[in-house]
CSV table of C-alpha atoms in Angstrom, one decimal:
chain,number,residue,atom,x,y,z
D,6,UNK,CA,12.4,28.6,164.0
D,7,UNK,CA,11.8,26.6,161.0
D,8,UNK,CA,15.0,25.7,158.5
D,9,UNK,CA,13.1,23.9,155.8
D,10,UNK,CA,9.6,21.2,154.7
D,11,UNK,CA,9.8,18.1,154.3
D,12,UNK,CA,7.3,16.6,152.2
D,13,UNK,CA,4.3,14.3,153.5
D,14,UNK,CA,2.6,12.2,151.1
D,15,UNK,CA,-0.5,12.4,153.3
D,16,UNK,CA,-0.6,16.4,153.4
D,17,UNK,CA,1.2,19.6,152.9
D,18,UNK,CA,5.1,19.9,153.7
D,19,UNK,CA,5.6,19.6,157.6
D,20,UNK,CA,8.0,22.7,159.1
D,21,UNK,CA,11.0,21.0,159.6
D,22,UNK,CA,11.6,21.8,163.4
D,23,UNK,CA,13.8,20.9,166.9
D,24,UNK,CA,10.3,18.5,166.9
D,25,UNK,CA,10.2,16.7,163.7
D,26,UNK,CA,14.0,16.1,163.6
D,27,UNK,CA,14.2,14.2,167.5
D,28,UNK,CA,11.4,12.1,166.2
D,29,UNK,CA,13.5,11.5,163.1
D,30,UNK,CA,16.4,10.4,165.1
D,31,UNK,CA,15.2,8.6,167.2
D,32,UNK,CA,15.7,5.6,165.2
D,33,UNK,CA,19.5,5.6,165.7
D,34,UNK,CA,18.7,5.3,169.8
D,35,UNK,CA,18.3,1.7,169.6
D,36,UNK,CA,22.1,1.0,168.6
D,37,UNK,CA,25.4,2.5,169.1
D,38,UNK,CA,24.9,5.7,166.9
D,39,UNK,CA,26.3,9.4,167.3
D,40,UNK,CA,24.9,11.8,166.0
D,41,UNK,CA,25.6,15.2,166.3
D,42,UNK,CA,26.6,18.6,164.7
D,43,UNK,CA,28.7,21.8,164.4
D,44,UNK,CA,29.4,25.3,163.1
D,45,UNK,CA,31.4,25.2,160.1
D,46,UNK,CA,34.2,27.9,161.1
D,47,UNK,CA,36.9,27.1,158.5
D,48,UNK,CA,37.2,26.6,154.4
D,49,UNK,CA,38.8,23.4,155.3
D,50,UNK,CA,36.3,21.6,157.4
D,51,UNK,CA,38.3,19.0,158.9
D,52,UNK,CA,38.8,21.0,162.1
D,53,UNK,CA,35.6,21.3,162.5
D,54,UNK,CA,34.6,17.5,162.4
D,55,UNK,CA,37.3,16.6,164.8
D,56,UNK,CA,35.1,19.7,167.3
D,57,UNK,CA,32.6,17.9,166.7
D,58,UNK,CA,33.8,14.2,167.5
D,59,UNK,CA,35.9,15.8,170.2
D,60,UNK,CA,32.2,17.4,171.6
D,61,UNK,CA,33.5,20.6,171.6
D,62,UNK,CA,30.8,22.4,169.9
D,63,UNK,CA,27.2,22.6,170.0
D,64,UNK,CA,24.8,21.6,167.4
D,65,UNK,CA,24.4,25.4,165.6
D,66,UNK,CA,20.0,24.9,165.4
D,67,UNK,CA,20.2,23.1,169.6
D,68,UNK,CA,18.5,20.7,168.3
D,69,UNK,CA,18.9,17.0,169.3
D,70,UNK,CA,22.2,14.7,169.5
D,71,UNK,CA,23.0,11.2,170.3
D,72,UNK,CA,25.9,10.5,172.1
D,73,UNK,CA,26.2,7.4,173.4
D,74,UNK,CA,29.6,7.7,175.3
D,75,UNK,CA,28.5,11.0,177.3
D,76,UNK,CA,29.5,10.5,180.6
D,77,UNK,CA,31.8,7.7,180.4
D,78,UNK,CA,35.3,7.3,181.7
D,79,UNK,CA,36.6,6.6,178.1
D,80,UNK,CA,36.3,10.0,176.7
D,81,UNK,CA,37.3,11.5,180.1
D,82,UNK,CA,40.8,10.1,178.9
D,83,UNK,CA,39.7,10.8,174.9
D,84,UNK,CA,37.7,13.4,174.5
D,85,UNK,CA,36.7,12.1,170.6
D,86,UNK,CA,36.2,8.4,172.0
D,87,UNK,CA,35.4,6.4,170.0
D,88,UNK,CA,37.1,8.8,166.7
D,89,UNK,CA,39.9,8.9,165.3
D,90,UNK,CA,40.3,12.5,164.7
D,91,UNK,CA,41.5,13.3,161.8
D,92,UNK,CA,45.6,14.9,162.1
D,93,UNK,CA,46.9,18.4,162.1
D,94,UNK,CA,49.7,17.7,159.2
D,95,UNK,CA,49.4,17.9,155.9
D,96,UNK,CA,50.1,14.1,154.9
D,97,UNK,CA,48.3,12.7,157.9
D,98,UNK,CA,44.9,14.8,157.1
D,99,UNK,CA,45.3,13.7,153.4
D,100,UNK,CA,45.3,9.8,154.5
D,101,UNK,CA,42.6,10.5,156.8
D,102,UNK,CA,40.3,12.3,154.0
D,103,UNK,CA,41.2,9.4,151.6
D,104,UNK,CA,39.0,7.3,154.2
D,105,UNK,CA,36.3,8.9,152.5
D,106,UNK,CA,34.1,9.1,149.4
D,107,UNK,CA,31.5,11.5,148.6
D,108,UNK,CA,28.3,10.4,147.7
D,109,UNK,CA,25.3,12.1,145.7
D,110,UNK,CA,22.5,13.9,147.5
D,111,UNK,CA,20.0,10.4,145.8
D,112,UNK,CA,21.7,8.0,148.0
D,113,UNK,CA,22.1,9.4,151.3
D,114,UNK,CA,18.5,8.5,152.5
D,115,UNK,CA,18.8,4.7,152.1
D,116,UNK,CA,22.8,5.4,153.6
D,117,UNK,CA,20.9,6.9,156.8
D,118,UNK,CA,18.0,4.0,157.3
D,119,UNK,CA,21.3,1.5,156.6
D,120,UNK,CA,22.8,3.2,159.7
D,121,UNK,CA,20.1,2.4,162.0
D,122,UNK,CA,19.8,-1.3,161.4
D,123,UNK,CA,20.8,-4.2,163.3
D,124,UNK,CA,24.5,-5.5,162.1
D,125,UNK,CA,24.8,-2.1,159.9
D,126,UNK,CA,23.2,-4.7,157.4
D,127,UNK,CA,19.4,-4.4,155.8
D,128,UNK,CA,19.1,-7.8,155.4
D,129,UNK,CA,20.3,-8.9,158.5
D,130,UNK,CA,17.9,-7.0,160.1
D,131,UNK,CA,14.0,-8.6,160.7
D,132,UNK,CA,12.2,-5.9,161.4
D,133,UNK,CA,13.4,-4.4,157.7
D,134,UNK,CA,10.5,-5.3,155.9
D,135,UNK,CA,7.9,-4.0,158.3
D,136,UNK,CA,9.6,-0.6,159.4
D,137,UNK,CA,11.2,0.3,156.3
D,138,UNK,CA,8.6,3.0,155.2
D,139,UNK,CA,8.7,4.7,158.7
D,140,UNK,CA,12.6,4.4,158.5
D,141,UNK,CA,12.7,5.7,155.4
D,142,UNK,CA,10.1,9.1,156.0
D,143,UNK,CA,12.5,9.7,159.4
D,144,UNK,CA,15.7,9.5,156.6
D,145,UNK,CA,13.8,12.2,154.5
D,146,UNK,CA,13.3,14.3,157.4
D,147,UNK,CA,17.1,14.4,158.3
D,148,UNK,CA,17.5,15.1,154.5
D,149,UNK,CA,15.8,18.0,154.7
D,150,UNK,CA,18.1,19.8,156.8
D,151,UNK,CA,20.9,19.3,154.7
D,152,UNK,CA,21.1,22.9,152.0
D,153,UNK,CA,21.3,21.8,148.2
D,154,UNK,CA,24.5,23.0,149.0
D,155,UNK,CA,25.6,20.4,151.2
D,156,UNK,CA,28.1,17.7,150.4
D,157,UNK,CA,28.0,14.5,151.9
D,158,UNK,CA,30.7,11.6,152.4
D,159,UNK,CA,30.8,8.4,153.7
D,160,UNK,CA,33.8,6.0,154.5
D,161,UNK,CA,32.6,2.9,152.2
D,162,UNK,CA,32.9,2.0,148.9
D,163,UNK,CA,30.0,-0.7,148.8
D,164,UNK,CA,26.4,0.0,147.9
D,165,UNK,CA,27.0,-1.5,144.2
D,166,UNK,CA,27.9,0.1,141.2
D,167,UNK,CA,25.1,2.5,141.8
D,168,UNK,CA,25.4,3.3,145.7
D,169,UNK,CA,22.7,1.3,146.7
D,170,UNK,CA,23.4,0.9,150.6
D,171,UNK,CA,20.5,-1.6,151.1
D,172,UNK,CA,23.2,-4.1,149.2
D,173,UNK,CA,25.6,-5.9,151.4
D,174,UNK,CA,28.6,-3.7,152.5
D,175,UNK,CA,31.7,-5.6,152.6
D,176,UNK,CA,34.2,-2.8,153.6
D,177,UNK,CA,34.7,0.2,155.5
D,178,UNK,CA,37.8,2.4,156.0
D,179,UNK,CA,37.2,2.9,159.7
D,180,UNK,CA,37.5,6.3,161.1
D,181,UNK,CA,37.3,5.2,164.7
D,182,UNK,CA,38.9,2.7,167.5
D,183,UNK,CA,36.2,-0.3,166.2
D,184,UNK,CA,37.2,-2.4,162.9
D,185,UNK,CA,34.0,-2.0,161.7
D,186,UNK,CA,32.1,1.7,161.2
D,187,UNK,CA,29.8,3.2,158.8
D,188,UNK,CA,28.3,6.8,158.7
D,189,UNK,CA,27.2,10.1,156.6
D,190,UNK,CA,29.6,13.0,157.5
D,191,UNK,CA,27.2,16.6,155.7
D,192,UNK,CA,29.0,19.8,154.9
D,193,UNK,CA,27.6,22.7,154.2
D,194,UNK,CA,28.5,26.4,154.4
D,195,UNK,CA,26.8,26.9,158.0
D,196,UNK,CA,27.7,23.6,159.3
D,197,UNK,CA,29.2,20.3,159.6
D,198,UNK,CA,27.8,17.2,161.2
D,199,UNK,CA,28.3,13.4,161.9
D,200,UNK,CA,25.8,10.6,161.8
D,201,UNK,CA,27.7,7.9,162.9
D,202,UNK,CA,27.5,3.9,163.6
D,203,UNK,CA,30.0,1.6,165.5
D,204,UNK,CA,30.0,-2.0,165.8
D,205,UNK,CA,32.6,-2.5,168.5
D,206,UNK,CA,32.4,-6.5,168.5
């Protein structure tokens, strides 16, 4: 089943498909990424992410997910290794949602190539210059499945004034066991869904 096009500068739109998105996330399997998504059951989603980090659910379209840490004797003990999930209460959910800050639909393409570079850091990264058209056309396909709907958050406030993620980020609120993570969490009506990156050094 097709959920959407995504355009092709060379051609017509291309079906977005269980096809086009593994190709498009594929770039995230060359460092410690998750990525991964879930029905959206409730009005106040933040159940839902913590079935997804706790790998409870399964991605709504079964298409692809990245998971690092499937298998290993960490989440045997933590099921949402490496997340924190966000609490039950009242106060402890509000201090975990202040971790985040929504961004605009325009800026979540160059927060998704961001999270597949080496260091979480464009210009830290040398093969930038060369793959950043192909890591950016991947970033537009993952777009794509996203309804106009959609909100989308992430857990810094670098980028710039204008939410430029190819600047330097010099903070993060974490939301997992590492000091340093960066990511795109997407709601929608249908579904929720993490695109997360961890730098445990």
């Amino acid at each position: 089943m097709d959920y959407g096009t995504m355009p092709d500068a060379n051609g017509p739109p291309t079906p977005l498909d269980a096809d086009s998105w593994w190709s498009a996330v594929e770039m995230y399997d060359r460092r410690y990424t998750f990525v991964a998504a879930g029905p959206r059951t409730r009005e106040d989603w933040l159940h839902d992410v913590a079935s997804v980090m706790r790998r409870e659910t399964a991605d709504p379209r079964a298409w692809r997910t990245i998971d690092p840490d499937e298998g290993e004797e960490e989440t045997e003990d933590d099921p949402a290794y490496p997340f924190v999930v966000p609490p039950v209460d009242e106060a402890g959910a509000a201090e975990w949602r202040g971790r985040l800050r929504e961004i605009p639909r325009s800026a979540v393409v160059r927060l998704l190539v961001l999270l597949a570079t080496i260091d979480l850091d464009v210009s830290r990264d040398p093969r930038f210059p060369a793959q950043r058209a192909e890591m950016e056309k991947h970033a537009r396909v993952i777009l794509t499945r996203f309804s106009g709907g959609a909100r989308f958050f992430t857990n810094t406030r670098g980028g710039g004034a204008f939410l430029d993620f190819y600047q330097q980020i010099s903070s993060c609120s974490p939301i997992s066991q590492y000091a340093w993570d960066l990511g795109l969490l997407w709601v929608s009506d249908e579904e929720v869904g993490l695109i997360w990156s961890f730098d445990p050094r």
